[in-house]
């Protein structure tokens, strides 16, 4: 009887359960990935077998967090593969445009239904003063990322900017690759398809770098981000009026660090896992809070999305080819739509509008004023840019506009700096982790490179010890439940 119960529980581990996500920072994923790599190492030289094995694992990985909505991923995969195949051999412009529109409208239609149906219905209900309780629509995790990646493939084929996948297996591998399926980075076909056609190779340097990325990713996500979120940031944003302006301000600083550590930590894990398998994904974060202006920030933050918005939206709107006024408009509309991509709510539109307006103002000022750069102006510009970005994150984190107003009011009218010492005593671990996170982030890149190279050159036993130490620290710090990644909902 005991054996039957244990077997039943074991089987349940592999079944979909609503709200039970398979996260790369969970113990179950560690178990699965260890078994996966054991088989992968035996078959990686046999191309077709390797590809189908990775696809099967990727589909299971997606199923564990999305259940029957796995069908959406499979549909996009099959549909766009055949559209792309047809698009590549078609010469007539009109037919090519029709094929392009079929794919883009299909992908954006799927995205619009799941992300914006309730938003649009609520907006119309408000306009006509009618009650609206909302439709029960499940938002599949990662839908924004795999639809955008598939659209980029089709647009690149339409522009004759890439070669198509040689067969369905290649395209399925490219679109479903599990390290990046949940939250990016958004990878171009021209960057990834050639890697699938080669026998994966992991050098000693690659292996060391993979261990470093996985370790730092776990540290940023499961230690810094999760701890300051659960023990401080969430409390502030749940009810800002219960806390002083000082605490609200630190809550904003905390979230600014949390979202970076959460998202870049996930990216580090994705890059590390992929590299351990012999595949190279593009960098997605480059110390964004070291930016001296908003243009630089968007070259360092969520780089693959910034590049996607630039190449497939901003340039398609005309870019900077139709005069300054049109360029300013294109910048603004790109960022507004970028905000809307993150979520169907007014606060996301405001967030995108703020960033778009900052880009426009920055471009305009630079066109009429030449500022000579030096160390002092660089420091001032970094501080100003950081605080502008942190201010915008309030709209991103708050559950509604009421919370935004409450946070700003508390900071502006109820600051109470005299409680600083009591505040420090009350949150020693939170503040320590915030300090560690920010110091790590603002250190010159040469220090990170030195740490990475030191690990790469170290003996295998030290690499294993480093990873075991990080995992042990995660176990000691973690809450009773594994925290989902912030960008899962976008």
PDB file of C-alpha atoms in Angstrom, residues 119-331:
ATOM      1  CA  UNK A 119      -8.658  45.239 -20.399  1.00  0.00           C
ATOM      2  CA  UNK A 120     -10.610  46.184 -23.524  1.00  0.00           C
ATOM      3  CA  UNK A 121     -13.898  44.863 -22.145  1.00  0.00           C
ATOM      4  CA  UNK A 122     -13.411  46.777 -18.893  1.00  0.00           C
ATOM      5  CA  UNK A 123     -12.548  49.948 -20.822  1.00  0.00           C
ATOM      6  CA  UNK A 124     -15.718  49.740 -22.914  1.00  0.00           C
ATOM      7  CA  UNK A 125     -17.751  48.956 -19.807  1.00  0.00           C
ATOM      8  CA  UNK A 126     -16.406  52.098 -18.142  1.00  0.00           C
ATOM      9  CA  UNK A 127     -17.200  54.189 -21.225  1.00  0.00           C
ATOM     10  CA  UNK A 128     -20.797  52.981 -21.294  1.00  0.00           C
ATOM     11  CA  UNK A 129     -21.122  52.821 -17.473  1.00  0.00           C
ATOM     12  CA  UNK A 130     -21.896  49.128 -17.397  1.00  0.00           C
ATOM     13  CA  UNK A 131     -20.754  46.636 -14.740  1.00  0.00           C
ATOM     14  CA  UNK A 132     -17.996  44.198 -15.701  1.00  0.00           C
ATOM     15  CA  UNK A 133     -16.677  41.351 -13.550  1.00  0.00           C
ATOM     16  CA  UNK A 134     -13.998  40.111 -15.929  1.00  0.00           C
ATOM     17  CA  UNK A 135     -13.629  36.939 -17.969  1.00  0.00           C
ATOM     18  CA  UNK A 136     -11.819  33.969 -16.470  1.00  0.00           C
ATOM     19  CA  UNK A 137      -8.892  33.902 -18.918  1.00  0.00           C
ATOM     20  CA  UNK A 138      -5.680  32.093 -18.006  1.00  0.00           C
ATOM     21  CA  UNK A 139      -2.539  33.874 -19.240  1.00  0.00           C
ATOM     22  CA  UNK A 140      -0.145  31.187 -20.499  1.00  0.00           C
ATOM     23  CA  UNK A 141       3.364  31.712 -19.157  1.00  0.00           C
ATOM     24  CA  UNK A 142       5.883  32.835 -21.756  1.00  0.00           C
ATOM     25  CA  UNK A 143       3.275  33.578 -24.437  1.00  0.00           C
ATOM     26  CA  UNK A 144       4.721  37.052 -25.102  1.00  0.00           C
ATOM     27  CA  UNK A 145       8.197  35.643 -25.605  1.00  0.00           C
ATOM     28  CA  UNK A 146       7.486  32.752 -27.951  1.00  0.00           C
ATOM     29  CA  UNK A 147       5.005  34.753 -30.078  1.00  0.00           C
ATOM     30  CA  UNK A 148       7.499  37.628 -30.444  1.00  0.00           C
ATOM     31  CA  UNK A 149      10.269  35.181 -31.340  1.00  0.00           C
ATOM     32  CA  UNK A 150       8.104  33.500 -33.951  1.00  0.00           C
ATOM     33  CA  UNK A 151       7.066  36.864 -35.418  1.00  0.00           C
ATOM     34  CA  UNK A 152      10.723  37.911 -35.669  1.00  0.00           C
ATOM     35  CA  UNK A 153      11.467  34.739 -37.656  1.00  0.00           C
ATOM     36  CA  UNK A 154       8.663  35.436 -40.140  1.00  0.00           C
ATOM     37  CA  UNK A 155       9.564  39.125 -40.545  1.00  0.00           C
ATOM     38  CA  UNK A 156      13.234  38.244 -41.104  1.00  0.00           C
ATOM     39  CA  UNK A 157      12.193  35.783 -43.812  1.00  0.00           C
ATOM     40  CA  UNK A 158       9.944  38.421 -45.378  1.00  0.00           C
ATOM     41  CA  UNK A 159      12.854  40.884 -45.410  1.00  0.00           C
ATOM     42  CA  UNK A 160      15.172  38.184 -46.798  1.00  0.00           C
ATOM     43  CA  UNK A 161      17.296  38.657 -43.694  1.00  0.00           C
ATOM     44  CA  UNK A 162      17.677  34.994 -42.751  1.00  0.00           C
ATOM     45  CA  UNK A 163      17.478  31.464 -44.101  1.00  0.00           C
ATOM     46  CA  UNK A 164      14.490  29.322 -43.085  1.00  0.00           C
ATOM     47  CA  UNK A 165      14.694  26.287 -40.828  1.00  0.00           C
ATOM     48  CA  UNK A 166      15.750  23.287 -42.887  1.00  0.00           C
ATOM     49  CA  UNK A 167      13.044  21.095 -41.371  1.00  0.00           C
ATOM     50  CA  UNK A 168      10.301  21.157 -38.759  1.00  0.00           C
ATOM     51  CA  UNK A 169      12.578  19.690 -36.089  1.00  0.00           C
ATOM     52  CA  UNK A 170      14.932  22.660 -36.357  1.00  0.00           C
ATOM     53  CA  UNK A 171      12.128  25.185 -36.010  1.00  0.00           C
ATOM     54  CA  UNK A 172      10.507  23.333 -33.103  1.00  0.00           C
ATOM     55  CA  UNK A 173      13.875  23.234 -31.333  1.00  0.00           C
ATOM     56  CA  UNK A 174      14.392  26.964 -31.965  1.00  0.00           C
ATOM     57  CA  UNK A 175      10.962  28.027 -30.712  1.00  0.00           C
ATOM     58  CA  UNK A 176      10.505  25.668 -27.750  1.00  0.00           C
ATOM     59  CA  UNK A 177      14.079  25.553 -26.354  1.00  0.00           C
ATOM     60  CA  UNK A 178      13.319  25.236 -22.636  1.00  0.00           C
ATOM     61  CA  UNK A 179      16.002  27.473 -21.032  1.00  0.00           C
ATOM     62  CA  UNK A 180      14.501  30.563 -22.695  1.00  0.00           C
ATOM     63  CA  UNK A 181      10.841  29.597 -23.328  1.00  0.00           C
ATOM     64  CA  UNK A 182       9.438  31.187 -20.149  1.00  0.00           C
ATOM     65  CA  UNK A 183      11.063  34.621 -20.161  1.00  0.00           C
ATOM     66  CA  UNK A 184      13.541  34.999 -22.974  1.00  0.00           C
ATOM     67  CA  UNK A 185      15.902  36.163 -24.171  1.00  0.00           C
ATOM     68  CA  UNK A 186      14.166  36.592 -27.532  1.00  0.00           C
ATOM     69  CA  UNK A 187      16.580  34.901 -29.927  1.00  0.00           C
ATOM     70  CA  UNK A 188      16.819  35.492 -33.655  1.00  0.00           C
ATOM     71  CA  UNK A 189      16.759  32.544 -36.017  1.00  0.00           C
ATOM     72  CA  UNK A 190      19.993  33.683 -37.681  1.00  0.00           C
ATOM     73  CA  UNK A 191      21.733  33.454 -34.287  1.00  0.00           C
ATOM     74  CA  UNK A 192      20.354  30.106 -33.173  1.00  0.00           C
ATOM     75  CA  UNK A 193      19.490  27.879 -36.156  1.00  0.00           C
ATOM     76  CA  UNK A 194      23.170  27.466 -37.218  1.00  0.00           C
ATOM     77  CA  UNK A 195      23.970  26.217 -33.701  1.00  0.00           C
ATOM     78  CA  UNK A 196      21.333  23.474 -33.975  1.00  0.00           C
ATOM     79  CA  UNK A 197      23.009  22.159 -37.132  1.00  0.00           C
ATOM     80  CA  UNK A 198      26.372  21.747 -35.398  1.00  0.00           C
ATOM     81  CA  UNK A 199      27.469  19.141 -32.898  1.00  0.00           C
ATOM     82  CA  UNK A 200      27.415  20.914 -29.515  1.00  0.00           C
ATOM     83  CA  UNK A 201      30.804  21.506 -27.954  1.00  0.00           C
ATOM     84  CA  UNK A 202      31.445  22.638 -24.378  1.00  0.00           C
ATOM     85  CA  UNK A 203      34.986  23.772 -23.685  1.00  0.00           C
ATOM     86  CA  UNK A 204      36.486  24.058 -20.212  1.00  0.00           C
ATOM     87  CA  UNK A 205      35.899  27.817 -20.406  1.00  0.00           C
ATOM     88  CA  UNK A 206      32.264  27.293 -21.465  1.00  0.00           C
ATOM     89  CA  UNK A 207      31.680  24.881 -18.577  1.00  0.00           C
ATOM     90  CA  UNK A 208      33.212  27.265 -16.042  1.00  0.00           C
ATOM     91  CA  UNK A 209      31.216  30.187 -17.410  1.00  0.00           C
ATOM     92  CA  UNK A 210      28.024  28.085 -17.277  1.00  0.00           C
ATOM     93  CA  UNK A 211      28.643  27.239 -13.611  1.00  0.00           C
ATOM     94  CA  UNK A 212      29.305  30.933 -12.886  1.00  0.00           C
ATOM     95  CA  UNK A 213      26.091  32.035 -14.639  1.00  0.00           C
ATOM     96  CA  UNK A 214      23.971  29.399 -12.906  1.00  0.00           C
ATOM     97  CA  UNK A 215      25.464  30.245  -9.497  1.00  0.00           C
ATOM     98  CA  UNK A 216      25.077  34.015  -9.873  1.00  0.00           C
ATOM     99  CA  UNK A 217      21.610  33.575 -11.363  1.00  0.00           C
ATOM    100  CA  UNK A 218      20.472  31.531  -8.365  1.00  0.00           C
ATOM    101  CA  UNK A 219      22.042  34.035  -5.977  1.00  0.00           C
ATOM    102  CA  UNK A 220      20.346  37.019  -7.582  1.00  0.00           C
ATOM    103  CA  UNK A 221      16.942  35.378  -7.949  1.00  0.00           C
ATOM    104  CA  UNK A 222      16.523  33.005  -5.024  1.00  0.00           C
ATOM    105  CA  UNK A 223      18.490  34.894  -2.375  1.00  0.00           C
ATOM    106  CA  UNK A 224      18.412  38.636  -3.070  1.00  0.00           C
ATOM    107  CA  UNK A 225      15.197  39.054  -5.078  1.00  0.00           C
ATOM    108  CA  UNK A 226      12.987  36.571  -3.236  1.00  0.00           C
ATOM    109  CA  UNK A 227      14.116  37.588   0.251  1.00  0.00           C
ATOM    110  CA  UNK A 228      13.709  41.350  -0.105  1.00  0.00           C
ATOM    111  CA  UNK A 229      10.419  40.799  -1.938  1.00  0.00           C
ATOM    112  CA  UNK A 230       8.790  38.599   0.705  1.00  0.00           C
ATOM    113  CA  UNK A 231      10.233  40.348   3.737  1.00  0.00           C
ATOM    114  CA  UNK A 232       9.961  43.974   2.714  1.00  0.00           C
ATOM    115  CA  UNK A 233       8.909  45.115  -0.781  1.00  0.00           C
ATOM    116  CA  UNK A 234       5.602  43.220  -0.910  1.00  0.00           C
ATOM    117  CA  UNK A 235       4.604  44.577   2.499  1.00  0.00           C
ATOM    118  CA  UNK A 236       5.217  48.167   1.405  1.00  0.00           C
ATOM    119  CA  UNK A 237       3.281  47.899  -1.855  1.00  0.00           C
ATOM    120  CA  UNK A 238       0.433  45.907  -0.271  1.00  0.00           C
ATOM    121  CA  UNK A 239      -0.432  48.895   1.933  1.00  0.00           C
ATOM    122  CA  UNK A 240       1.853  51.942   1.561  1.00  0.00           C
ATOM    123  CA  UNK A 241      -0.095  54.060   4.068  1.00  0.00           C
ATOM    124  CA  UNK A 242       0.935  51.776   6.939  1.00  0.00           C
ATOM    125  CA  UNK A 243       4.559  52.831   6.428  1.00  0.00           C
ATOM    126  CA  UNK A 244       6.460  56.112   6.529  1.00  0.00           C
ATOM    127  CA  UNK A 245       7.780  57.872   3.460  1.00  0.00           C
ATOM    128  CA  UNK A 246      11.294  56.658   4.345  1.00  0.00           C
ATOM    129  CA  UNK A 247      10.115  53.047   4.302  1.00  0.00           C
ATOM    130  CA  UNK A 248       8.205  53.639   1.047  1.00  0.00           C
ATOM    131  CA  UNK A 249      11.316  55.129  -0.545  1.00  0.00           C
ATOM    132  CA  UNK A 250      13.383  52.107   0.465  1.00  0.00           C
ATOM    133  CA  UNK A 251      10.530  49.959  -0.836  1.00  0.00           C
ATOM    134  CA  UNK A 252      10.977  51.617  -4.236  1.00  0.00           C
ATOM    135  CA  UNK A 253      14.749  51.074  -4.080  1.00  0.00           C
ATOM    136  CA  UNK A 254      14.076  47.493  -3.016  1.00  0.00           C
ATOM    137  CA  UNK A 255      11.778  46.814  -5.959  1.00  0.00           C
ATOM    138  CA  UNK A 256      14.228  48.473  -8.349  1.00  0.00           C
ATOM    139  CA  UNK A 257      16.833  45.932  -7.224  1.00  0.00           C
ATOM    140  CA  UNK A 258      14.335  43.078  -6.956  1.00  0.00           C
ATOM    141  CA  UNK A 259      13.095  43.262 -10.549  1.00  0.00           C
ATOM    142  CA  UNK A 260      16.652  43.463 -11.865  1.00  0.00           C
ATOM    143  CA  UNK A 261      17.886  40.514  -9.772  1.00  0.00           C
ATOM    144  CA  UNK A 262      14.758  38.519 -10.576  1.00  0.00           C
ATOM    145  CA  UNK A 263      14.814  38.992 -14.336  1.00  0.00           C
ATOM    146  CA  UNK A 264      18.581  39.060 -14.875  1.00  0.00           C
ATOM    147  CA  UNK A 265      18.894  36.081 -12.502  1.00  0.00           C
ATOM    148  CA  UNK A 266      16.496  34.097 -14.681  1.00  0.00           C
ATOM    149  CA  UNK A 267      18.455  35.164 -17.773  1.00  0.00           C
ATOM    150  CA  UNK A 268      21.734  34.076 -16.191  1.00  0.00           C
ATOM    151  CA  UNK A 269      20.191  30.686 -15.444  1.00  0.00           C
ATOM    152  CA  UNK A 270      18.929  30.385 -19.024  1.00  0.00           C
ATOM    153  CA  UNK A 271      22.315  31.339 -20.489  1.00  0.00           C
ATOM    154  CA  UNK A 272      24.151  29.010 -18.114  1.00  0.00           C
ATOM    155  CA  UNK A 273      21.914  25.994 -18.742  1.00  0.00           C
ATOM    156  CA  UNK A 274      22.032  26.548 -22.517  1.00  0.00           C
ATOM    157  CA  UNK A 275      25.828  26.928 -22.452  1.00  0.00           C
ATOM    158  CA  UNK A 276      26.171  23.712 -20.477  1.00  0.00           C
ATOM    159  CA  UNK A 277      24.326  22.041 -23.366  1.00  0.00           C
ATOM    160  CA  UNK A 278      26.601  23.681 -25.935  1.00  0.00           C
ATOM    161  CA  UNK A 279      24.294  26.505 -27.060  1.00  0.00           C
ATOM    162  CA  UNK A 280      24.957  30.244 -26.770  1.00  0.00           C
ATOM    163  CA  UNK A 281      22.133  32.668 -26.059  1.00  0.00           C
ATOM    164  CA  UNK A 282      22.601  36.447 -26.386  1.00  0.00           C
ATOM    165  CA  UNK A 283      23.213  38.585 -23.308  1.00  0.00           C
ATOM    166  CA  UNK A 284      20.033  40.233 -22.031  1.00  0.00           C
ATOM    167  CA  UNK A 285      21.309  42.536 -19.267  1.00  0.00           C
ATOM    168  CA  UNK A 286      24.446  44.646 -18.977  1.00  0.00           C
ATOM    169  CA  UNK A 287      24.443  46.469 -15.606  1.00  0.00           C
ATOM    170  CA  UNK A 288      21.512  48.703 -16.679  1.00  0.00           C
ATOM    171  CA  UNK A 289      21.514  50.928 -13.578  1.00  0.00           C
ATOM    172  CA  UNK A 290      24.996  52.137 -14.522  1.00  0.00           C
ATOM    173  CA  UNK A 291      23.404  53.940 -17.481  1.00  0.00           C
ATOM    174  CA  UNK A 292      23.939  57.661 -17.880  1.00  0.00           C
ATOM    175  CA  UNK A 293      20.707  58.254 -19.831  1.00  0.00           C
ATOM    176  CA  UNK A 294      17.518  56.447 -20.870  1.00  0.00           C
ATOM    177  CA  UNK A 295      18.830  55.555 -24.322  1.00  0.00           C
ATOM    178  CA  UNK A 296      21.757  53.791 -22.686  1.00  0.00           C
ATOM    179  CA  UNK A 297      19.416  52.156 -20.173  1.00  0.00           C
ATOM    180  CA  UNK A 298      17.431  50.525 -22.976  1.00  0.00           C
ATOM    181  CA  UNK A 299      20.659  49.300 -24.543  1.00  0.00           C
ATOM    182  CA  UNK A 300      21.467  47.542 -21.276  1.00  0.00           C
ATOM    183  CA  UNK A 301      18.025  46.465 -19.948  1.00  0.00           C
ATOM    184  CA  UNK A 302      16.139  43.524 -21.503  1.00  0.00           C
ATOM    185  CA  UNK A 303      18.391  43.885 -24.537  1.00  0.00           C
ATOM    186  CA  UNK A 304      16.589  41.292 -26.666  1.00  0.00           C
ATOM    187  CA  UNK A 305      13.212  43.050 -26.225  1.00  0.00           C
ATOM    188  CA  UNK A 306      14.756  46.481 -26.864  1.00  0.00           C
ATOM    189  CA  UNK A 307      16.307  45.135 -30.046  1.00  0.00           C
ATOM    190  CA  UNK A 308      13.006  43.537 -31.077  1.00  0.00           C
ATOM    191  CA  UNK A 309      11.065  46.786 -30.543  1.00  0.00           C
ATOM    192  CA  UNK A 310      13.715  48.733 -32.479  1.00  0.00           C
ATOM    193  CA  UNK A 311      14.029  46.356 -35.437  1.00  0.00           C
ATOM    194  CA  UNK A 312      10.431  45.220 -35.871  1.00  0.00           C
ATOM    195  CA  UNK A 313       8.370  48.135 -34.574  1.00  0.00           C
ATOM    196  CA  UNK A 314      10.392  51.374 -34.521  1.00  0.00           C
ATOM    197  CA  UNK A 315      12.060  50.770 -37.914  1.00  0.00           C
ATOM    198  CA  UNK A 316       8.779  49.490 -39.397  1.00  0.00           C
ATOM    199  CA  UNK A 317       7.135  52.771 -38.333  1.00  0.00           C
ATOM    200  CA  UNK A 318       9.815  54.679 -40.211  1.00  0.00           C
ATOM    201  CA  UNK A 319      12.512  55.003 -37.562  1.00  0.00           C
ATOM    202  CA  UNK A 320      14.509  58.184 -38.030  1.00  0.00           C
ATOM    203  CA  UNK A 321      14.215  58.217 -41.814  1.00  0.00           C
ATOM    204  CA  UNK A 322      11.281  60.645 -42.087  1.00  0.00           C
ATOM    205  CA  UNK A 323      12.406  63.686 -40.151  1.00  0.00           C
ATOM    206  CA  UNK A 324      12.770  64.614 -36.491  1.00  0.00           C
ATOM    207  CA  UNK A 325       9.085  65.031 -35.661  1.00  0.00           C
ATOM    208  CA  UNK A 326       8.261  61.619 -37.079  1.00  0.00           C
ATOM    209  CA  UNK A 327      11.262  60.117 -35.259  1.00  0.00           C
ATOM    210  CA  UNK A 328      10.022  61.538 -31.932  1.00  0.00           C
ATOM    211  CA  UNK A 329       6.561  60.141 -32.598  1.00  0.00           C
ATOM    212  CA  UNK A 330       7.982  56.728 -33.518  1.00  0.00           C
ATOM    213  CA  UNK A 331      10.053  56.639 -30.330  1.00  0.00           C
TER     214      UNK A 331
END
